[in-house]
Coordinates of C-alpha atoms and ligand atoms in Angstrom, one line a residue:
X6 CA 0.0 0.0 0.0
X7 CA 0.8 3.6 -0.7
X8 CA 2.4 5.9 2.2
X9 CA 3.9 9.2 2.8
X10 CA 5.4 11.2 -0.3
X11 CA 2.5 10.4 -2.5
X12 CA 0.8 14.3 -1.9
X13 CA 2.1 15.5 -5.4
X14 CA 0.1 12.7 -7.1
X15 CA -3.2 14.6 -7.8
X16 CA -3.7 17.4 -9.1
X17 CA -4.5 20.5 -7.3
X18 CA -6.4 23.0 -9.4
X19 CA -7.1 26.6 -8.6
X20 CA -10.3 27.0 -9.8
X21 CA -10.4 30.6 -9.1
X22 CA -11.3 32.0 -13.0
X23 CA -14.1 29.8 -12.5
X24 CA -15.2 31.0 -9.2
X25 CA -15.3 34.8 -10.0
X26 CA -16.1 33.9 -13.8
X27 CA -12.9 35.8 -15.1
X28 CA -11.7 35.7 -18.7
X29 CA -12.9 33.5 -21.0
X30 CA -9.0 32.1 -21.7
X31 CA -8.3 31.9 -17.8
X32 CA -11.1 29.4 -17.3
X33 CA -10.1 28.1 -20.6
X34 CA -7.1 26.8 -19.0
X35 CA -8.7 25.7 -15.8
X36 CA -11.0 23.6 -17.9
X37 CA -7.6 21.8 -19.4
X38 CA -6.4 21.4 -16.2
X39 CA -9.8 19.7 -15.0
X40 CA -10.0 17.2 -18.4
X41 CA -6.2 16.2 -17.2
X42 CA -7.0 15.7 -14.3
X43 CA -10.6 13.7 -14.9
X44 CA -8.8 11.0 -17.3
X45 CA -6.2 10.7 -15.6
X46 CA -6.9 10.0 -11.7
X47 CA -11.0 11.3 -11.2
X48 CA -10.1 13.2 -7.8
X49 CA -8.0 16.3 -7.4
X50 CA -7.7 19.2 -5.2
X51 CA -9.1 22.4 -5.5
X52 CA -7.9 25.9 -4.3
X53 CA -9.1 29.4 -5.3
X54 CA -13.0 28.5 -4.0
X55 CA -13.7 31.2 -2.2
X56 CA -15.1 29.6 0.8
X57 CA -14.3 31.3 4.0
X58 CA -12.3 29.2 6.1
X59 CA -14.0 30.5 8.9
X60 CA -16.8 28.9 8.5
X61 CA -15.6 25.6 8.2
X62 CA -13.8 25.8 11.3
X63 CA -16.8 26.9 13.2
X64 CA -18.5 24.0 11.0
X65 CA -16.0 21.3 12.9
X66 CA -16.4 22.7 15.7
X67 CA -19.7 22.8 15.9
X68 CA -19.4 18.9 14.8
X69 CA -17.1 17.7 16.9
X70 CA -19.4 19.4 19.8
X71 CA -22.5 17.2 18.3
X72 CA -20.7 13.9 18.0
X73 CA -19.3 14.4 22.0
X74 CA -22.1 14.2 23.3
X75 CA -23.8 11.2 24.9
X76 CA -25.4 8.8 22.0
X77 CA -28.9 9.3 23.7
X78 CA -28.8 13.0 22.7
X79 CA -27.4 12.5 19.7
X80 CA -29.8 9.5 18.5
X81 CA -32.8 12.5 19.1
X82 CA -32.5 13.3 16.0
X83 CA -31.9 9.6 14.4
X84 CA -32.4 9.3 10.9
X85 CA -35.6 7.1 11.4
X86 CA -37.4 10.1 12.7
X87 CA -35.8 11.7 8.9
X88 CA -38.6 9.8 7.3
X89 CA -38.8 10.1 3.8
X90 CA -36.5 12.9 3.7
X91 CA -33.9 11.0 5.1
X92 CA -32.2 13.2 7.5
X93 CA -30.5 13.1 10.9
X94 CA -27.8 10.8 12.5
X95 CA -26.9 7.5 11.9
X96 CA -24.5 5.9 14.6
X97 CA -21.1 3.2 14.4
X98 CA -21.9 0.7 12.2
X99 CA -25.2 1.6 11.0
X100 CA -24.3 2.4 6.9
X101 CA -23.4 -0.2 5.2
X102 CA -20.1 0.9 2.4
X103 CA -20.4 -2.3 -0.1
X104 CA -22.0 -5.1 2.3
X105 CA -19.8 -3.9 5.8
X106 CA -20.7 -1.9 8.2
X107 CA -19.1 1.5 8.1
X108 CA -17.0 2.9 11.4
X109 CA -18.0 6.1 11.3
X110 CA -21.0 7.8 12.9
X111 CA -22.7 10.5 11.0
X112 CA -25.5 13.7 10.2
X113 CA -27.3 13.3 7.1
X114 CA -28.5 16.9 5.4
X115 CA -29.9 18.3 1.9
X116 CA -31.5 20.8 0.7
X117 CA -34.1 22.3 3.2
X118 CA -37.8 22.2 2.0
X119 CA -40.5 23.1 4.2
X120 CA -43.4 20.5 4.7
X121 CA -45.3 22.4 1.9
X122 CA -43.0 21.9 -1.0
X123 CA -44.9 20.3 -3.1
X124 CA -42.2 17.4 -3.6
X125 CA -42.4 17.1 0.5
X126 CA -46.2 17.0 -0.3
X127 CA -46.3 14.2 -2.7
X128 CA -43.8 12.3 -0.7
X129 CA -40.9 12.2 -2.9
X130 CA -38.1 10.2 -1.0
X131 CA -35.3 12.0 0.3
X132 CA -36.7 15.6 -0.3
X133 CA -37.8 17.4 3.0
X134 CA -36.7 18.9 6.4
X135 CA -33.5 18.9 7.6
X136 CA -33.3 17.2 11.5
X137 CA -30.8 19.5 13.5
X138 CA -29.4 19.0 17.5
X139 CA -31.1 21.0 19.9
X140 CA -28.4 20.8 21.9
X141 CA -25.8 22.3 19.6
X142 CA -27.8 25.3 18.4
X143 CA -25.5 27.0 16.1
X144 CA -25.2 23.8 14.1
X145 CA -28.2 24.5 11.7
X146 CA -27.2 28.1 10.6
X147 CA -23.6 26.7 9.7
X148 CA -24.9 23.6 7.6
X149 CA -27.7 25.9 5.7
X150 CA -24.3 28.8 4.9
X151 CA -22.3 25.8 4.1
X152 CA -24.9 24.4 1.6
X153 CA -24.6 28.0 0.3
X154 CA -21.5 28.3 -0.2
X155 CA -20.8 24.7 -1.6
X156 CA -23.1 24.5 -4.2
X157 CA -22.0 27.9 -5.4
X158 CA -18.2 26.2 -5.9
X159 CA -19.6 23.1 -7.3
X160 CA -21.7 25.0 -9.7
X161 CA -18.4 26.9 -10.8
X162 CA -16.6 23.6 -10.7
X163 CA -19.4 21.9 -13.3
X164 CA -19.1 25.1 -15.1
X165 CA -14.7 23.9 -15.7
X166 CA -16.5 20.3 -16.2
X167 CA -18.8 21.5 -18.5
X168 CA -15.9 23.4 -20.8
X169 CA -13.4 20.5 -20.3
X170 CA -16.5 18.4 -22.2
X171 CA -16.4 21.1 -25.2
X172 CA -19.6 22.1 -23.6
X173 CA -21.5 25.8 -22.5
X174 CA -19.8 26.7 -19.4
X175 CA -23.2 26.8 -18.0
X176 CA -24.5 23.6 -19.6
X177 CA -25.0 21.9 -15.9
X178 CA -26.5 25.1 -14.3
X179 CA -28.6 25.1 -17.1
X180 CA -29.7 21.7 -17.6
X181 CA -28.9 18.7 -14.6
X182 CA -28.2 20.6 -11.8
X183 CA -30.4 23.5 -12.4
X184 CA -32.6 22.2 -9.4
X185 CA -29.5 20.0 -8.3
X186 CA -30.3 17.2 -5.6
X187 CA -27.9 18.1 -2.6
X188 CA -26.6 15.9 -0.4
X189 CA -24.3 16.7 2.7
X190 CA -22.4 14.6 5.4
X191 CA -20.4 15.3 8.3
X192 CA -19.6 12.2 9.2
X193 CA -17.0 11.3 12.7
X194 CA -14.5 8.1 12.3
X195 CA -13.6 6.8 15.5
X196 CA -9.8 6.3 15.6
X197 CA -8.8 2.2 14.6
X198 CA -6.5 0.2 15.4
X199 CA -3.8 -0.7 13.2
X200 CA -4.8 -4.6 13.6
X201 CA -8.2 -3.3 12.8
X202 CA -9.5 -4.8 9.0
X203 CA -12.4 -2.8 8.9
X204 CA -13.2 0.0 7.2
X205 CA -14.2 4.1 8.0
X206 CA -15.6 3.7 4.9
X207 CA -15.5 0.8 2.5
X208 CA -14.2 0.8 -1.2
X209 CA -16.7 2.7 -3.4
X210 CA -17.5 5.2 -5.9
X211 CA -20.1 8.2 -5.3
X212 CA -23.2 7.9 -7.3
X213 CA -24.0 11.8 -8.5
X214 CA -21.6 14.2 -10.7
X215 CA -19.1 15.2 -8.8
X216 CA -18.2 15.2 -4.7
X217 CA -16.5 18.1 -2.8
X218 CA -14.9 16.6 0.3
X219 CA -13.5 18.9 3.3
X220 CA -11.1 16.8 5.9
X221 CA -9.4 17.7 8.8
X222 CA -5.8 16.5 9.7
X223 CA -6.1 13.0 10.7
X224 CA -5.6 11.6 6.8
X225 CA -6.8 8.0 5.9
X226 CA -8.5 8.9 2.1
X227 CA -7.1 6.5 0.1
X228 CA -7.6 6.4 -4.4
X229 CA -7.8 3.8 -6.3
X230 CA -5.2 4.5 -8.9
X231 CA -3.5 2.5 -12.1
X232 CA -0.6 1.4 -9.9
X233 CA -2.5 0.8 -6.7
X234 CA -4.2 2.7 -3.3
X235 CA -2.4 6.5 -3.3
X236 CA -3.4 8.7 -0.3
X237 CA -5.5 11.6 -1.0
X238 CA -3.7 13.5 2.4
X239 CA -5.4 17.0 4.0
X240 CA -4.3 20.1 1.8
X241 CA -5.0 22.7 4.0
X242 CA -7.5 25.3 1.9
X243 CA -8.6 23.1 0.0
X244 CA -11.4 20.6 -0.9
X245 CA -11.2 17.3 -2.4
X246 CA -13.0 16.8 -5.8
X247 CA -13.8 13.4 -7.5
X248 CA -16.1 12.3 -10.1
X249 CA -19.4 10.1 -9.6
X250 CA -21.0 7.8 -11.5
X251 CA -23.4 10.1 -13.1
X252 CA -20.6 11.9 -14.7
X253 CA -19.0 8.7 -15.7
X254 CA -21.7 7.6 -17.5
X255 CA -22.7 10.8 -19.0
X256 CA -19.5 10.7 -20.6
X257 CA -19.7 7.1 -21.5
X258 CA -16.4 6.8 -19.3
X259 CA -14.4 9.1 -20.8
X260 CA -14.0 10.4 -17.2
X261 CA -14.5 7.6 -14.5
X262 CA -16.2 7.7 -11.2
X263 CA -12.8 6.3 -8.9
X264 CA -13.1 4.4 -6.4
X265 CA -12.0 5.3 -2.6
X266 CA -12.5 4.4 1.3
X267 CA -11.4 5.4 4.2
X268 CA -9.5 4.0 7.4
X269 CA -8.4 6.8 10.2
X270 CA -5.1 5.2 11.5
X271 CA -4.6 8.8 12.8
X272 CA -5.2 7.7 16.9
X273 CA -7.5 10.4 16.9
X274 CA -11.3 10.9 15.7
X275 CA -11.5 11.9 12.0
X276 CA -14.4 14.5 10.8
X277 CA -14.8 15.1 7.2
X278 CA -17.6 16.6 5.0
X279 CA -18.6 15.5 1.7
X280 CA -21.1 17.5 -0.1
X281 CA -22.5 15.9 -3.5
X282 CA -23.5 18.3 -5.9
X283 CA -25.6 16.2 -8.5
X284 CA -28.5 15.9 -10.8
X285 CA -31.9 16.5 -10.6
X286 CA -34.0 14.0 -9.3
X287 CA -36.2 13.7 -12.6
X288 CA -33.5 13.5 -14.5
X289 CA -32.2 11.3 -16.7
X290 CA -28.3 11.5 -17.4
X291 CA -28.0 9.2 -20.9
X292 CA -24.5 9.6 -22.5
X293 CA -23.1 12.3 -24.9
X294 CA -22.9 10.3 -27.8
X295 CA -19.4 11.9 -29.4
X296 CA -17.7 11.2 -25.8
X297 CA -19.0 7.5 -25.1
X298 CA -18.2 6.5 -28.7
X299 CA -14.4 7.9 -28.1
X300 CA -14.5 6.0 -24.3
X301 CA -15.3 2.6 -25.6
X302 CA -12.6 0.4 -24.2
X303 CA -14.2 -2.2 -23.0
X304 CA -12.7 -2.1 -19.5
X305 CA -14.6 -3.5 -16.5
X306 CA -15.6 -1.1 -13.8
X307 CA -14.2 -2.1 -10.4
X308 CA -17.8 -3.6 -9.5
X309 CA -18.7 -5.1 -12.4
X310 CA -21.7 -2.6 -12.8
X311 CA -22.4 -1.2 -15.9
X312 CA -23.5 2.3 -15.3
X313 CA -24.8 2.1 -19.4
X314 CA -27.3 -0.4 -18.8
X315 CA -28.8 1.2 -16.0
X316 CA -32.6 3.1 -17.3
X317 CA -34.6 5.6 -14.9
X318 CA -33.9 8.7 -13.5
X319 CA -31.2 9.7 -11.2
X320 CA -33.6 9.6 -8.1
X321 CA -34.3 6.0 -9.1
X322 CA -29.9 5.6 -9.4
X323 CA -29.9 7.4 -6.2
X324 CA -32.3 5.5 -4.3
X325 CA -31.9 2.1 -5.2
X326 CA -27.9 2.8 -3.6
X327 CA -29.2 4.0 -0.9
X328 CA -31.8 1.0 -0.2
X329 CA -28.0 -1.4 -0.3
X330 CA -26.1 1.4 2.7
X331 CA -29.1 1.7 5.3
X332 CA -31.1 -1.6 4.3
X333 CA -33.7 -1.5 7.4
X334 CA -34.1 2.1 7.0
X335 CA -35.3 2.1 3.1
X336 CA -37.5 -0.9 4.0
X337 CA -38.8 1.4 7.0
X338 CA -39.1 4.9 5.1
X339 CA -39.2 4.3 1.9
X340 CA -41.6 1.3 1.2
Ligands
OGA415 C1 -18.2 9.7 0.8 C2 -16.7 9.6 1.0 C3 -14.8 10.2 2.3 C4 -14.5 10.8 3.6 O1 -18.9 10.1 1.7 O2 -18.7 9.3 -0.3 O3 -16.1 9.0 0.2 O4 -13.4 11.2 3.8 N1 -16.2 10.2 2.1 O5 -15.4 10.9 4.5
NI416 NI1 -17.2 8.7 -1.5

């Protein structure tokens, strides 16, 4: 397995131009940056985003408040009282990463929608209200600012996406993510122990377009790459970004959703915060014909799933992964 020295191994991409849409050539060359990067590993790093690092640091700490406290507290706002909208916290071992329980405890959110949203009306799965701790007050204001703020950078990063496809800059704001389906995570890794072979997070890819990951210090993010597992180690400033299967497929593989997992060998408890920017609900992502008639190679997707032959819409994608991560839950909420 990989170790220490493998930081210059993915990219990391200023995505400023893209951010405070500057010249047309300066985002030009972001968007080359991004298609490099996309073929050739799926995840890299992104500075230039123009998030505040203030308010991820009151985010964490705000998080790491929630997740000390005593389980009771924490299980009053357990997913199963999410419902439909599948919300709220899930403790050790609950989600289930490729058939094994996960260790990592963690808050499910998306985008807030009051009981009389029509979608919360007609009972459209995980659309609806956000569940936030009583206890840690100042929790909800930084989630609903963070949501803000990270679907503004995603938008700009599907805008370098978009141009690195030979497409409008604005073809995603425009068109699948437009009314984007949201989800965010803070989830809390317990630290394990080095004789320990389970997982913070099994071996999988995300399912939407693409994933913007904050972590703190602890380290643990592993790649799948050509040669093997590299480490994807905390660069202060700066998040994460990898493909999912939804872009994948949209491209026929041209760009591939990469597989990745976590294990926090750190001592310490590991928070991170993945926020999925991806399509609409309704949508249907088929692939770009030019691009999946260049991808053809034939090559085998770490699974054996073939994201072509799958037919619906991307809520159908979405929850049918779902149903295989919190099995008693879907049965419970969703049937
Ligand atoms: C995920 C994920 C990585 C992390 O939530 O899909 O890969 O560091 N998370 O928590
Ligand atoms: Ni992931």
């Amino acid at each position: 397995m990989a170790g220490a020295g493998d930081a210059a191994t993915l990219p990391v991409i200023d995505v400023g131009p893209l951010v405070s849409s500057g010249p047309a050539a300066a985002a030009a060359r972001v968007a080359g940056q991004v298609q490099a990067a996309c073929r050739d590993r799926g995840f890299f790093y992104v500075t230039g985003h123009g998030v505040p690092a203030d308010l991820l640091t009151e985010l964490s700490d705000a998080s790491a408040e929630f997740f000390a406290l005593p389980l009771a507290d924490k299980l009053e706002i357990a997913m199963a009282r999410g419902g439909r909208a599948w919300r709220g916290y899930f403790p050790v071992g609950a989600e289930l990463t490729s058939g094994r329980p996960d260790q990592k405890e963690g808050l499910y959110f998306g985008t807030e929608l009051a009981e009389d949203d029509p979608r919360v009306l007609a009972g459209i799965p995980l659309h609806g209200r956000n569940l936030f701790p009583a206890r840690v007050p100042r929790l909800r204001p930084l989630v609903l600012d963070y949501l803000d703020a990270l679907t503004t950078l995603g938008q700009a990063v599907l805008a370098g996406v978009a141009l690195s496809l030979g497409l409008d800059a604005g073809y995603f704001a425009a068109g699948y993510t437009a009314d984007p389906t949201i989800l965010f995570r803070v989830f809390h890794y317990p630290p394990s122990r080095p004789d320990d072979d389970g997982w913070g997070v099994g071996e999988h890819t995300d399912y939407g377009l693409i994933t913007l990951l904050a972590q703190d210090d602890s380290g643990g993010l592993q790649v799948a790459a050509p040669e093997g597992w590299i480490d994807a180690p905390p660069i202060p400033g700066t998040f994460v970004c990898n493909i999912g299967d939804m872009l994948d497929r949209l491209t026929g593989g041209w760009y591939k959703s990469t597989p990745h997992r976590v294990r926090n060998l750190s001592g310490h408890g590991r928070l991170s915060f993945p926020f999925f920017l991806d399509p609409g609900f309704t949508a249907e992502v088929p692939p770009l014909p030019d691009l999946a008639a260049a991808a053809e190679d034939g090559s085998r997707r770490w699974d054996g799933q073939d994201l072509r032959a799958f037919t619906g819409s991307y809520g159908d994608y979405l929850l049918g992964k779902v149903s295989k991560v919190f099995p008693q839950l879907s049965r419970d909420a969703l049937s």
